[in-house]
Amino acid sequence: MILFNLLTMSAQHAQAATRLVLTQRLATDVFVDEAIDNYCLAADGTVGVQPLYRVLFLTKALLYRRIEMELQAHFPINDFRIYATAVTHVNDAEADRVRLLCAV
């Protein structure tokens, strides 16, 4: 299992990506952190801040590439930053639910 993270500066992209992964059965639950502060280092060495939306969900590791491809197909021009974190422990009930409800 993985914890999939999608970061975007667009609230609309965050909402649309959430609907996409749910309707394609790529996740069972999606969490969206809205307008968190993203501090970033500019090329000139200054620090800037901008609002960022984080879409976060647990899914099967085998679905990572499919999710990446679906996002690229539905959002060919986007500002997404995506990554996944390996999940080494999940309680049995949640693991069974994700295995049952997520596509393969």
PDB file of C-alpha atoms in Angstrom:
ATOM      1  CA  MET A   1       0.000   0.000   0.000  1.00  0.00           C
ATOM      2  CA  ILE A   2       1.019   3.592  -0.542  1.00  0.00           C
ATOM      3  CA  LEU A   3      -0.032   6.993   0.673  1.00  0.00           C
ATOM      4  CA  PHE A   4      -0.490   8.997  -2.530  1.00  0.00           C
ATOM      5  CA  ASN A   5       0.139  12.741  -2.302  1.00  0.00           C
ATOM      6  CA  LEU A   6      -0.902  15.237  -4.951  1.00  0.00           C
ATOM      7  CA  LEU A   7      -0.013  18.887  -4.430  1.00  0.00           C
ATOM      8  CA  THR A   8      -1.528  21.680  -6.509  1.00  0.00           C
ATOM      9  CA  MET A   9      -2.123  25.422  -6.301  1.00  0.00           C
ATOM     10  CA  SER A  10      -5.577  25.026  -7.867  1.00  0.00           C
ATOM     11  CA  ALA A  11      -8.617  24.271  -5.715  1.00  0.00           C
ATOM     12  CA  GLN A  12     -10.497  23.186  -8.846  1.00  0.00           C
ATOM     13  CA  HIS A  13      -7.757  20.721  -9.802  1.00  0.00           C
ATOM     14  CA  ALA A  14      -7.744  19.306  -6.265  1.00  0.00           C
ATOM     15  CA  GLN A  15     -11.519  18.789  -6.367  1.00  0.00           C
ATOM     16  CA  ALA A  16     -11.496  17.307  -9.874  1.00  0.00           C
ATOM     17  CA  ALA A  17      -8.599  14.963  -9.054  1.00  0.00           C
ATOM     18  CA  THR A  18     -10.497  13.821  -5.964  1.00  0.00           C
ATOM     19  CA  ARG A  19     -13.586  12.982  -8.029  1.00  0.00           C
ATOM     20  CA  LEU A  20     -11.431  11.229 -10.641  1.00  0.00           C
ATOM     21  CA  VAL A  21      -9.650   8.851  -8.256  1.00  0.00           C
ATOM     22  CA  LEU A  22     -12.895   8.006  -6.485  1.00  0.00           C
ATOM     23  CA  THR A  23     -14.987   7.387  -9.608  1.00  0.00           C
ATOM     24  CA  GLN A  24     -12.179   5.347 -11.200  1.00  0.00           C
ATOM     25  CA  ARG A  25     -12.009   3.273  -7.983  1.00  0.00           C
ATOM     26  CA  LEU A  26      -8.368   4.188  -7.440  1.00  0.00           C
ATOM     27  CA  ALA A  27      -9.041   5.107  -3.805  1.00  0.00           C
ATOM     28  CA  THR A  28     -11.805   4.558  -1.284  1.00  0.00           C
ATOM     29  CA  ASP A  29     -11.429   7.800   0.669  1.00  0.00           C
ATOM     30  CA  VAL A  30      -9.654  11.028  -0.255  1.00  0.00           C
ATOM     31  CA  PHE A  31      -8.577  13.768   2.109  1.00  0.00           C
ATOM     32  CA  VAL A  32      -8.027  17.345   0.919  1.00  0.00           C
ATOM     33  CA  ASP A  33      -6.087  19.903   2.915  1.00  0.00           C
ATOM     34  CA  GLU A  34      -7.196  23.257   1.605  1.00  0.00           C
ATOM     35  CA  ALA A  35      -5.047  26.343   1.303  1.00  0.00           C
ATOM     36  CA  ILE A  36      -2.111  25.253   3.422  1.00  0.00           C
ATOM     37  CA  ASP A  37       0.908  27.541   3.248  1.00  0.00           C
ATOM     38  CA  ASN A  38       3.623  26.412   0.851  1.00  0.00           C
ATOM     39  CA  TYR A  39       6.919  28.103   1.634  1.00  0.00           C
ATOM     40  CA  CYS A  40       9.334  27.861  -1.255  1.00  0.00           C
ATOM     41  CA  LEU A  41      12.859  28.965  -2.024  1.00  0.00           C
ATOM     42  CA  ALA A  42      13.166  31.098  -5.156  1.00  0.00           C
ATOM     43  CA  ALA A  43      16.176  31.021  -7.485  1.00  0.00           C
ATOM     44  CA  ASP A  44      17.336  34.372  -6.074  1.00  0.00           C
ATOM     45  CA  GLY A  45      17.423  32.953  -2.536  1.00  0.00           C
ATOM     46  CA  THR A  46      14.271  34.657  -1.264  1.00  0.00           C
ATOM     47  CA  VAL A  47      11.521  32.754   0.480  1.00  0.00           C
ATOM     48  CA  GLY A  48       8.000  33.036  -0.888  1.00  0.00           C
ATOM     49  CA  VAL A  49       4.681  31.666   0.272  1.00  0.00           C
ATOM     50  CA  GLN A  50       1.673  30.568  -1.756  1.00  0.00           C
ATOM     51  CA  PRO A  51      -1.521  28.621  -1.018  1.00  0.00           C
ATOM     52  CA  LEU A  52      -1.336  24.919  -1.778  1.00  0.00           C
ATOM     53  CA  TYR A  53      -3.951  22.150  -1.824  1.00  0.00           C
ATOM     54  CA  ARG A  54      -2.964  18.622  -0.841  1.00  0.00           C
ATOM     55  CA  VAL A  55      -4.949  15.605  -2.019  1.00  0.00           C
ATOM     56  CA  LEU A  56      -4.050  12.548   0.025  1.00  0.00           C
ATOM     57  CA  PHE A  57      -5.264   8.953  -0.129  1.00  0.00           C
ATOM     58  CA  LEU A  58      -4.328   5.370   0.657  1.00  0.00           C
ATOM     59  CA  THR A  59      -4.255   3.006  -2.294  1.00  0.00           C
ATOM     60  CA  LYS A  60      -2.581  -0.072  -3.699  1.00  0.00           C
ATOM     61  CA  ALA A  61       1.051   0.380  -4.754  1.00  0.00           C
ATOM     62  CA  LEU A  62       0.266  -1.344  -8.063  1.00  0.00           C
ATOM     63  CA  LEU A  63      -2.064   1.539  -8.951  1.00  0.00           C
ATOM     64  CA  TYR A  64       0.562   4.305  -8.731  1.00  0.00           C
ATOM     65  CA  ARG A  65       1.460   4.370 -12.426  1.00  0.00           C
ATOM     66  CA  ARG A  66      -2.196   4.115 -13.496  1.00  0.00           C
ATOM     67  CA  ILE A  67      -3.094   7.052 -11.247  1.00  0.00           C
ATOM     68  CA  GLU A  68      -0.211   9.063 -12.671  1.00  0.00           C
ATOM     69  CA  MET A  69      -1.344   8.307 -16.229  1.00  0.00           C
ATOM     70  CA  GLU A  70      -5.019   9.130 -15.464  1.00  0.00           C
ATOM     71  CA  LEU A  71      -4.007  12.462 -13.968  1.00  0.00           C
ATOM     72  CA  GLN A  72      -1.856  13.297 -16.988  1.00  0.00           C
ATOM     73  CA  ALA A  73      -4.673  12.351 -19.388  1.00  0.00           C
ATOM     74  CA  HIS A  74      -7.317  14.417 -17.561  1.00  0.00           C
ATOM     75  CA  PHE A  75      -5.051  17.348 -16.684  1.00  0.00           C
ATOM     76  CA  PRO A  76      -2.495  17.685 -19.524  1.00  0.00           C
ATOM     77  CA  ILE A  77      -1.571  21.175 -18.352  1.00  0.00           C
ATOM     78  CA  ASN A  78      -1.218  21.198 -14.595  1.00  0.00           C
ATOM     79  CA  ASP A  79       1.042  22.224 -11.742  1.00  0.00           C
ATOM     80  CA  PHE A  80       0.820  18.887  -9.919  1.00  0.00           C
ATOM     81  CA  ARG A  81       3.588  17.604  -7.738  1.00  0.00           C
ATOM     82  CA  ILE A  82       2.935  13.972  -6.925  1.00  0.00           C
ATOM     83  CA  TYR A  83       4.711  11.395  -4.840  1.00  0.00           C
ATOM     84  CA  ALA A  84       3.936   8.334  -2.789  1.00  0.00           C
ATOM     85  CA  THR A  85       5.066   7.093   0.573  1.00  0.00           C
ATOM     86  CA  ALA A  86       5.234   3.375   1.260  1.00  0.00           C
ATOM     87  CA  VAL A  87       2.828   2.263   3.980  1.00  0.00           C
ATOM     88  CA  THR A  88       4.294  -0.637   5.908  1.00  0.00           C
ATOM     89  CA  HIS A  89       1.504  -1.174   8.426  1.00  0.00           C
ATOM     90  CA  VAL A  90      -2.268  -0.927   8.021  1.00  0.00           C
ATOM     91  CA  ASN A  91      -4.850  -2.402  10.347  1.00  0.00           C
ATOM     92  CA  ASP A  92      -6.518  -5.493   8.889  1.00  0.00           C
ATOM     93  CA  ALA A  93      -9.973  -3.987   8.434  1.00  0.00           C
ATOM     94  CA  GLU A  94      -8.665  -0.984   6.472  1.00  0.00           C
ATOM     95  CA  ALA A  95      -6.328  -3.103   4.349  1.00  0.00           C
ATOM     96  CA  ASP A  96      -9.161  -5.478   3.460  1.00  0.00           C
ATOM     97  CA  ARG A  97     -11.456  -2.551   2.580  1.00  0.00           C
ATOM     98  CA  VAL A  98      -8.878  -0.962   0.250  1.00  0.00           C
ATOM     99  CA  ARG A  99      -8.102  -4.308  -1.403  1.00  0.00           C
ATOM    100  CA  LEU A 100     -11.795  -4.983  -1.960  1.00  0.00           C
ATOM    101  CA  LEU A 101     -12.883  -1.566  -3.202  1.00  0.00           C
ATOM    102  CA  CYS A 102      -9.906  -0.371  -5.262  1.00  0.00           C
ATOM    103  CA  ALA A 103      -9.538  -1.476  -8.875  1.00  0.00           C
ATOM    104  CA  VAL A 104      -6.608  -3.485 -10.181  1.00  0.00           C
TER     105      VAL A 104
END
